[in-house]
Amino acid sequence: MRGFFSVLLLGVSFVAANGQDADAQRSGLISSLRFSFANQIDTSKFSTRDMSKPFYFRIGGSHNFGSYPFTVDIGSRFNVWLDERVPPGKRASIGDRSLAISLTSDLDQNVKDKIFLDAVPHQSEQRTTVDGLDNERFISFDMMLDRNYQKPLYWVIHFQAFQCCAGHPPFVIRVVPEQTNDQFVTMEFAIANNETEARAFGKHLRIGIIQLVREQWVHFTLNLKPSPCGDGASGKIAAWVDGAQAVNWSGCWGFVPDPASVTERGEVRPSIGFDIGVYRRRQPTTQTIYIDNILYGRTLDSVGR
């Protein structure tokens, strides 16, 4: 078991063509994002960024990696780099890196503050759908919280399912500020659907909770099958943290596609993607995370546990 954590149970197609990745491809692997010095973060527009508009840039690499976008919200102060710290036992070469993502501010404002790597872009062929027949997906990744990761004043999301444009993500892994301290960072797994939004707009339903320690790598594996509420709902979420099951939940999550949502921004589309990074209410704190080894596929075997 890597690192120390406690669990309270409450409730992209670019694949390397050899070795273990070839075996994973046969078992259902869709994309594999392993970072190295060969990756390039496009910083060319950073100095001319318009802080009054959303900001987008990309990370690319070899043909096996492809090119993936970052999404940055209006006014967000971020940093992103390739870091030499990688999960223990997973360094294949001296050029291996992890992806570091940091968000900071000296303001306390009730606005969105965000930088996300769109690991599975919701507009790409890699995405899944809320109501498809073949929509069960698996994703695994390594994550570490920086030693100086600050206790947030408000909510902070580090992983989300994104379904445009319902307003709130239908699944999140996010920090619970009131249960976080200098020793532990408490995170919850939580879902949203049409029924939760009708009961309390923007209030997710908690389905699991864990505690993480700063400066220790943790391995997440997620089994994600969305389903809108109603007759025949068959959604589920399972999660393993360092191989120990933290969530085993079934029910509906995700929003019914709707050409004119009455709750938020217009059309609710069926497509769902998956993002990793820092997304929060703007606040005078800094959260920095490191991520690596993002595997996404159609089977548990393809991403490992």
mmCIF file of C-alpha atoms in Angstrom:
data_model
loop_
_atom_site.group_PDB
_atom_site.id
_atom_site.type_symbol
_atom_site.label_atom_id
_atom_site.label_comp_id
_atom_site.label_asym_id
_atom_site.label_seq_id
_atom_site.Cartn_x
_atom_site.Cartn_y
_atom_site.Cartn_z
ATOM 1 C CA MET A 1 0.000 0.000 0.000
ATOM 2 C CA ARG A 2 1.446 3.337 -1.097
ATOM 3 C CA GLY A 3 1.073 6.114 1.481
ATOM 4 C CA PHE A 4 -1.309 6.343 4.399
ATOM 5 C CA PHE A 5 -5.001 7.058 4.121
ATOM 6 C CA SER A 6 -8.220 6.147 5.884
ATOM 7 C CA VAL A 7 -11.477 5.290 4.135
ATOM 8 C CA LEU A 8 -14.976 5.770 5.467
ATOM 9 C CA LEU A 9 -17.534 4.028 3.216
ATOM 10 C CA LEU A 10 -20.770 5.996 3.269
ATOM 11 C CA GLY A 11 -23.202 4.688 1.393
ATOM 12 C CA VAL A 12 -8.309 9.821 -25.622
ATOM 13 C CA SER A 13 -7.509 7.302 -28.552
ATOM 14 C CA PHE A 14 -3.730 7.565 -28.233
ATOM 15 C CA VAL A 15 -2.103 4.335 -27.063
ATOM 16 C CA ALA A 16 1.493 3.134 -27.171
ATOM 17 C CA ALA A 17 1.850 0.283 -29.589
ATOM 18 C CA ASN A 18 4.158 -2.035 -27.706
ATOM 19 C CA GLY A 19 4.707 -3.825 -24.410
ATOM 20 C CA GLN A 20 2.146 -3.558 -21.645
ATOM 21 C CA ASP A 21 0.232 -0.765 -23.410
ATOM 22 C CA ALA A 22 -0.423 -3.027 -26.384
ATOM 23 C CA ASP A 23 -1.857 -5.629 -24.015
ATOM 24 C CA ALA A 24 -4.007 -2.966 -22.375
ATOM 25 C CA GLN A 25 -5.254 -1.789 -25.775
ATOM 26 C CA ARG A 26 -6.530 -5.266 -26.525
ATOM 27 C CA SER A 27 -8.363 -5.259 -23.182
ATOM 28 C CA GLY A 28 -10.049 -1.906 -23.801
ATOM 29 C CA LEU A 29 -7.578 0.926 -23.136
ATOM 30 C CA ILE A 30 -8.639 4.182 -24.837
ATOM 31 C CA SER A 31 -5.943 6.649 -23.771
ATOM 32 C CA SER A 32 -2.729 6.669 -21.757
ATOM 33 C CA LEU A 33 -1.238 9.919 -20.449
ATOM 34 C CA ARG A 34 2.189 9.322 -18.957
ATOM 35 C CA PHE A 35 4.257 12.467 -18.686
ATOM 36 C CA SER A 36 7.937 12.912 -19.551
ATOM 37 C CA PHE A 37 10.382 15.585 -20.661
ATOM 38 C CA ALA A 38 9.161 14.797 -24.210
ATOM 39 C CA ASN A 39 5.872 16.551 -23.420
ATOM 40 C CA GLN A 40 5.567 20.223 -24.263
ATOM 41 C CA ILE A 41 3.273 22.718 -22.506
ATOM 42 C CA ASP A 42 2.276 25.478 -24.917
ATOM 43 C CA THR A 43 3.104 28.673 -23.003
ATOM 44 C CA SER A 44 3.240 30.894 -26.074
ATOM 45 C CA LYS A 45 0.077 32.857 -25.217
ATOM 46 C CA PHE A 46 0.598 33.151 -21.453
ATOM 47 C CA SER A 47 2.099 36.638 -21.565
ATOM 48 C CA THR A 48 -0.726 38.038 -23.720
ATOM 49 C CA ARG A 49 -3.587 36.356 -21.900
ATOM 50 C CA ASP A 50 -6.776 38.426 -21.476
ATOM 51 C CA MET A 51 -7.704 37.966 -17.788
ATOM 52 C CA SER A 52 -11.335 38.915 -18.539
ATOM 53 C CA LYS A 53 -11.874 35.837 -20.699
ATOM 54 C CA PRO A 54 -11.503 32.073 -20.257
ATOM 55 C CA PHE A 55 -8.076 30.796 -21.316
ATOM 56 C CA TYR A 56 -7.130 27.606 -23.129
ATOM 57 C CA PHE A 57 -3.768 26.036 -23.906
ATOM 58 C CA ARG A 58 -2.498 22.537 -24.613
ATOM 59 C CA ILE A 59 0.058 19.929 -23.661
ATOM 60 C CA GLY A 60 1.415 17.692 -26.385
ATOM 61 C CA GLY A 61 3.997 15.044 -26.922
ATOM 62 C CA SER A 62 4.789 12.094 -29.110
ATOM 63 C CA HIS A 63 2.183 10.480 -31.370
ATOM 64 C CA ASN A 64 1.426 8.062 -28.534
ATOM 65 C CA PHE A 65 0.375 10.955 -26.281
ATOM 66 C CA GLY A 66 -1.493 13.255 -28.627
ATOM 67 C CA SER A 67 -2.499 16.769 -27.561
ATOM 68 C CA TYR A 68 -4.777 17.623 -24.644
ATOM 69 C CA PRO A 69 -6.313 20.966 -23.616
ATOM 70 C CA PHE A 70 -6.274 22.861 -20.350
ATOM 71 C CA THR A 71 -9.234 25.042 -19.372
ATOM 72 C CA VAL A 72 -8.600 28.118 -17.192
ATOM 73 C CA ASP A 73 -11.444 30.271 -15.854
ATOM 74 C CA ILE A 74 -11.641 34.055 -16.063
ATOM 75 C CA GLY A 75 -8.995 35.731 -13.891
ATOM 76 C CA SER A 76 -7.569 32.510 -12.452
ATOM 77 C CA ARG A 77 -3.920 32.735 -11.363
ATOM 78 C CA PHE A 78 -2.311 29.400 -12.147
ATOM 79 C CA ASN A 79 0.966 27.645 -12.702
ATOM 80 C CA VAL A 80 1.608 24.379 -14.521
ATOM 81 C CA TRP A 81 4.858 22.520 -15.123
ATOM 82 C CA LEU A 82 6.454 19.106 -15.569
ATOM 83 C CA ASP A 83 7.960 17.977 -12.273
ATOM 84 C CA GLU A 84 10.661 15.412 -11.501
ATOM 85 C CA ARG A 85 8.650 13.944 -8.617
ATOM 86 C CA VAL A 86 6.927 10.795 -9.868
ATOM 87 C CA PRO A 87 5.150 7.912 -8.097
ATOM 88 C CA PRO A 88 7.647 5.524 -6.464
ATOM 89 C CA GLY A 89 8.323 2.362 -8.413
ATOM 90 C CA LYS A 90 6.862 3.774 -11.638
ATOM 91 C CA ARG A 91 9.870 5.620 -13.054
ATOM 92 C CA ALA A 92 10.754 3.930 -16.317
ATOM 93 C CA SER A 93 13.479 6.380 -17.340
ATOM 94 C CA ILE A 94 15.338 9.430 -16.105
ATOM 95 C CA GLY A 95 13.097 11.563 -18.320
ATOM 96 C CA ASP A 96 9.843 10.650 -16.570
ATOM 97 C CA ARG A 97 7.855 13.539 -15.118
ATOM 98 C CA SER A 98 4.567 14.240 -13.367
ATOM 99 C CA LEU A 99 2.236 17.102 -14.233
ATOM 100 C CA ALA A 100 2.078 19.813 -11.556
ATOM 101 C CA ILE A 101 -0.967 22.104 -11.395
ATOM 102 C CA SER A 102 -1.239 25.024 -8.972
ATOM 103 C CA LEU A 103 -3.926 27.650 -8.318
ATOM 104 C CA THR A 104 -3.535 30.673 -6.050
ATOM 105 C CA SER A 105 -5.144 34.012 -5.230
ATOM 106 C CA ASP A 106 -5.046 36.806 -2.673
ATOM 107 C CA LEU A 107 -8.746 37.569 -3.205
ATOM 108 C CA ASP A 108 -11.914 36.219 -1.581
ATOM 109 C CA GLN A 109 -14.620 36.339 -4.250
ATOM 110 C CA ASN A 110 -17.703 34.264 -4.975
ATOM 111 C CA VAL A 111 -16.581 33.422 -8.519
ATOM 112 C CA LYS A 112 -15.155 30.328 -10.193
ATOM 113 C CA ASP A 113 -11.395 29.815 -10.028
ATOM 114 C CA LYS A 114 -10.121 26.938 -12.143
ATOM 115 C CA ILE A 115 -7.380 25.192 -14.081
ATOM 116 C CA PHE A 116 -8.250 21.729 -15.402
ATOM 117 C CA LEU A 117 -6.489 19.257 -17.656
ATOM 118 C CA ASP A 118 -9.231 17.894 -19.903
ATOM 119 C CA ALA A 119 -7.977 14.317 -19.652
ATOM 120 C CA VAL A 120 -11.074 13.118 -21.537
ATOM 121 C CA PRO A 121 -12.404 16.140 -23.468
ATOM 122 C CA HIS A 122 -16.199 16.130 -23.502
ATOM 123 C CA GLN A 123 -16.270 17.113 -27.185
ATOM 124 C CA SER A 124 -13.869 14.378 -28.283
ATOM 125 C CA GLU A 125 -14.434 10.848 -29.511
ATOM 126 C CA GLN A 126 -13.040 9.654 -26.200
ATOM 127 C CA ARG A 127 -15.990 10.990 -24.198
ATOM 128 C CA THR A 128 -18.836 8.868 -22.889
ATOM 129 C CA THR A 129 -22.545 9.766 -22.694
ATOM 130 C CA VAL A 130 -25.070 9.959 -19.885
ATOM 131 C CA ASP A 131 -27.606 7.707 -21.614
ATOM 132 C CA GLY A 132 -25.661 5.523 -24.046
ATOM 133 C CA LEU A 133 -25.781 1.746 -24.272
ATOM 134 C CA ASP A 134 -21.989 1.438 -24.032
ATOM 135 C CA ASN A 135 -21.187 4.224 -21.561
ATOM 136 C CA GLU A 136 -19.357 2.479 -18.705
ATOM 137 C CA ARG A 137 -15.803 3.767 -18.396
ATOM 138 C CA PHE A 138 -12.790 3.231 -16.133
ATOM 139 C CA ILE A 139 -10.087 5.750 -15.287
ATOM 140 C CA SER A 140 -7.052 5.515 -13.015
ATOM 141 C CA PHE A 141 -4.415 8.062 -12.056
ATOM 142 C CA ASP A 142 -1.780 8.871 -9.458
ATOM 143 C CA MET A 143 -2.117 12.090 -7.459
ATOM 144 C CA MET A 144 -0.037 13.793 -4.768
ATOM 145 C CA LEU A 145 -0.824 16.911 -2.730
ATOM 146 C CA ASP A 146 2.050 19.357 -2.364
ATOM 147 C CA ARG A 147 3.704 19.645 1.068
ATOM 148 C CA ASN A 148 2.451 23.256 1.239
ATOM 149 C CA TYR A 149 -1.090 22.440 0.087
ATOM 150 C CA GLN A 150 -3.215 24.887 2.097
ATOM 151 C CA LYS A 151 -6.449 24.100 3.841
ATOM 152 C CA PRO A 152 -9.152 25.699 1.689
ATOM 153 C CA LEU A 153 -11.723 28.092 3.056
ATOM 154 C CA TYR A 154 -14.365 26.798 0.658
ATOM 155 C CA TRP A 155 -14.958 23.885 -1.716
ATOM 156 C CA VAL A 156 -12.150 22.644 -3.988
ATOM 157 C CA ILE A 157 -12.657 20.014 -6.720
ATOM 158 C CA HIS A 158 -9.730 17.942 -8.013
ATOM 159 C CA PHE A 159 -11.593 15.539 -10.333
ATOM 160 C CA GLN A 160 -14.888 16.002 -12.128
ATOM 161 C CA ALA A 161 -17.157 14.503 -14.726
ATOM 162 C CA PHE A 162 -18.198 17.364 -17.001
ATOM 163 C CA GLN A 163 -21.569 17.439 -18.762
ATOM 164 C CA CYS A 164 -22.310 20.645 -20.644
ATOM 165 C CA CYS A 165 -24.279 22.650 -19.772
ATOM 166 C CA ALA A 166 -26.171 21.564 -16.683
ATOM 167 C CA GLY A 167 -24.324 23.997 -14.439
ATOM 168 C CA HIS A 168 -22.907 21.584 -11.858
ATOM 169 C CA PRO A 169 -20.673 18.569 -12.483
ATOM 170 C CA PRO A 170 -22.550 15.256 -12.070
ATOM 171 C CA PHE A 171 -19.609 13.602 -10.255
ATOM 172 C CA VAL A 172 -16.755 15.119 -8.255
ATOM 173 C CA ILE A 173 -13.878 14.273 -5.954
ATOM 174 C CA ARG A 174 -13.562 17.378 -3.779
ATOM 175 C CA VAL A 175 -12.072 18.639 -0.534
ATOM 176 C CA VAL A 176 -14.201 18.932 2.611
ATOM 177 C CA PRO A 177 -12.721 22.105 4.201
ATOM 178 C CA GLU A 178 -14.261 21.696 7.646
ATOM 179 C CA GLN A 179 -12.706 18.216 8.004
ATOM 180 C CA THR A 180 -9.273 19.205 6.647
ATOM 181 C CA ASN A 181 -6.338 20.172 8.860
ATOM 182 C CA ASP A 182 -2.529 20.209 8.912
ATOM 183 C CA GLN A 183 -2.383 16.405 9.109
ATOM 184 C CA PHE A 184 -5.094 15.267 6.693
ATOM 185 C CA VAL A 185 -6.889 16.577 3.637
ATOM 186 C CA THR A 186 -10.380 15.107 3.645
ATOM 187 C CA MET A 187 -12.010 14.460 0.268
ATOM 188 C CA GLU A 188 -15.464 13.246 -0.656
ATOM 189 C CA PHE A 189 -16.887 11.485 -3.675
ATOM 190 C CA ALA A 190 -20.219 13.073 -4.588
ATOM 191 C CA ILE A 191 -22.823 12.935 -7.368
ATOM 192 C CA ALA A 192 -25.549 15.134 -8.809
ATOM 193 C CA ASN A 193 -28.580 14.473 -10.997
ATOM 194 C CA ASN A 194 -31.930 16.067 -11.843
ATOM 195 C CA GLU A 195 -33.430 14.948 -8.531
ATOM 196 C CA THR A 196 -30.627 16.351 -6.345
ATOM 197 C CA GLU A 197 -30.748 19.638 -8.274
ATOM 198 C CA ALA A 198 -34.513 19.862 -7.758
ATOM 199 C CA ARG A 199 -34.139 19.258 -3.998
ATOM 200 C CA ALA A 200 -31.247 21.659 -3.420
ATOM 201 C CA PHE A 201 -29.653 23.350 -6.435
ATOM 202 C CA GLY A 202 -25.892 22.805 -6.458
ATOM 203 C CA LYS A 203 -25.824 20.455 -3.447
ATOM 204 C CA HIS A 204 -24.176 17.151 -4.339
ATOM 205 C CA LEU A 205 -24.942 13.811 -2.687
ATOM 206 C CA ARG A 206 -21.941 12.340 -0.843
ATOM 207 C CA ILE A 207 -21.279 8.665 -1.623
ATOM 208 C CA GLY A 208 -17.850 8.207 -0.006
ATOM 209 C CA ILE A 209 -15.093 9.937 1.938
ATOM 210 C CA ILE A 210 -11.315 9.506 2.387
ATOM 211 C CA GLN A 211 -8.421 11.252 4.110
ATOM 212 C CA LEU A 212 -5.124 11.923 2.313
ATOM 213 C CA VAL A 213 -1.706 12.973 3.558
ATOM 214 C CA ARG A 214 0.286 15.724 1.867
ATOM 215 C CA GLU A 215 3.423 14.766 -0.059
ATOM 216 C CA GLN A 216 2.384 11.118 -0.521
ATOM 217 C CA TRP A 217 1.381 9.625 -3.849
ATOM 218 C CA VAL A 218 -2.047 7.990 -3.953
ATOM 219 C CA HIS A 219 -3.446 5.813 -6.739
ATOM 220 C CA PHE A 220 -7.108 6.264 -7.712
ATOM 221 C CA THR A 221 -9.145 3.864 -9.831
ATOM 222 C CA LEU A 222 -12.712 4.760 -10.798
ATOM 223 C CA ASN A 223 -15.508 2.717 -12.392
ATOM 224 C CA LEU A 224 -17.969 5.268 -13.792
ATOM 225 C CA LYS A 225 -21.313 4.449 -15.413
ATOM 226 C CA PRO A 226 -23.662 7.452 -15.642
ATOM 227 C CA SER A 227 -27.414 7.088 -15.924
ATOM 228 C CA PRO A 228 -30.189 9.685 -15.705
ATOM 229 C CA CYS A 229 -32.902 9.177 -13.112
ATOM 230 C CA GLY A 230 -36.089 7.379 -14.078
ATOM 231 C CA ASP A 231 -37.287 3.884 -14.864
ATOM 232 C CA GLY A 232 -34.397 1.609 -15.736
ATOM 233 C CA ALA A 233 -31.686 3.800 -14.199
ATOM 234 C CA SER A 234 -28.525 1.688 -14.035
ATOM 235 C CA GLY A 235 -25.774 4.062 -12.985
ATOM 236 C CA LYS A 236 -22.932 3.136 -10.657
ATOM 237 C CA ILE A 237 -19.682 4.435 -9.246
ATOM 238 C CA ALA A 238 -16.947 2.339 -7.677
ATOM 239 C CA ALA A 239 -13.644 3.736 -6.443
ATOM 240 C CA TRP A 240 -10.436 2.188 -5.170
ATOM 241 C CA VAL A 241 -7.703 4.165 -3.398
ATOM 242 C CA ASP A 242 -4.339 2.414 -3.322
ATOM 243 C CA GLY A 243 -6.199 -0.801 -4.123
ATOM 244 C CA ALA A 244 -8.684 -0.578 -1.225
ATOM 245 C CA GLN A 245 -12.304 -0.007 -2.161
ATOM 246 C CA ALA A 246 -13.597 3.361 -0.962
ATOM 247 C CA VAL A 247 -16.883 3.562 -2.885
ATOM 248 C CA ASN A 248 -19.361 0.961 -4.120
ATOM 249 C CA TRP A 249 -22.515 2.849 -5.056
ATOM 250 C CA SER A 250 -25.357 2.375 -7.514
ATOM 251 C CA GLY A 251 -28.012 4.875 -8.560
ATOM 252 C CA CYS A 252 -28.581 7.639 -11.068
ATOM 253 C CA TRP A 253 -26.054 10.362 -11.782
ATOM 254 C CA GLY A 254 -25.829 12.785 -14.676
ATOM 255 C CA PHE A 255 -28.498 15.016 -16.182
ATOM 256 C CA VAL A 256 -31.256 14.205 -18.660
ATOM 257 C CA PRO A 257 -30.378 15.770 -22.032
ATOM 258 C CA ASP A 258 -32.566 18.828 -22.531
ATOM 259 C CA PRO A 259 -32.553 21.374 -25.391
ATOM 260 C CA ALA A 260 -33.477 24.181 -22.965
ATOM 261 C CA SER A 261 -32.458 23.652 -19.351
ATOM 262 C CA VAL A 262 -34.583 25.636 -16.933
ATOM 263 C CA THR A 263 -31.857 25.690 -14.286
ATOM 264 C CA GLU A 264 -28.749 27.093 -15.892
ATOM 265 C CA ARG A 265 -27.179 27.892 -19.248
ATOM 266 C CA GLY A 266 -29.211 26.365 -22.051
ATOM 267 C CA GLU A 267 -28.882 23.025 -23.758
ATOM 268 C CA VAL A 268 -27.912 20.038 -21.603
ATOM 269 C CA ARG A 269 -25.961 17.667 -23.841
ATOM 270 C CA PRO A 270 -25.470 13.913 -23.357
ATOM 271 C CA SER A 271 -21.662 13.952 -23.686
ATOM 272 C CA ILE A 272 -19.525 13.537 -20.555
ATOM 273 C CA GLY A 273 -15.776 14.124 -20.236
ATOM 274 C CA PHE A 274 -13.379 13.914 -17.281
ATOM 275 C CA ASP A 275 -11.109 16.642 -15.909
ATOM 276 C CA ILE A 276 -8.303 16.705 -13.329
ATOM 277 C CA GLY A 277 -6.825 19.797 -11.699
ATOM 278 C CA VAL A 278 -7.947 22.520 -9.265
ATOM 279 C CA TYR A 279 -11.444 24.033 -9.399
ATOM 280 C CA ARG A 280 -12.753 26.109 -6.511
ATOM 281 C CA ARG A 281 -14.439 29.210 -5.217
ATOM 282 C CA ARG A 282 -11.819 31.968 -5.434
ATOM 283 C CA GLN A 283 -10.052 32.341 -2.093
ATOM 284 C CA PRO A 284 -6.738 33.575 -0.629
ATOM 285 C CA THR A 285 -5.119 30.142 -0.443
ATOM 286 C CA THR A 286 -2.915 27.989 -2.693
ATOM 287 C CA GLN A 287 -3.560 24.391 -3.733
ATOM 288 C CA THR A 288 -0.928 22.491 -5.728
ATOM 289 C CA ILE A 289 -1.285 18.900 -6.916
ATOM 290 C CA TYR A 290 0.797 16.485 -8.993
ATOM 291 C CA ILE A 291 -0.778 13.920 -11.320
ATOM 292 C CA ASP A 292 0.620 11.081 -13.407
ATOM 293 C CA ASN A 293 -0.240 7.822 -15.188
ATOM 294 C CA ILE A 294 -3.760 8.693 -16.354
ATOM 295 C CA LEU A 295 -5.252 5.579 -17.952
ATOM 296 C CA TYR A 296 -8.750 5.575 -19.448
ATOM 297 C CA GLY A 297 -10.564 2.580 -20.849
ATOM 298 C CA ARG A 298 -13.616 0.375 -21.216
ATOM 299 C CA THR A 299 -12.545 -2.310 -18.741
ATOM 300 C CA LEU A 300 -11.022 -2.471 -15.284
ATOM 301 C CA ASP A 301 -8.168 -4.594 -16.646
ATOM 302 C CA SER A 302 -7.243 -1.847 -19.092
ATOM 303 C CA VAL A 303 -6.538 0.705 -16.342
ATOM 304 C CA GLY A 304 -5.514 -1.575 -13.463
ATOM 305 C CA ARG A 305 -6.464 -1.269 -9.818
#
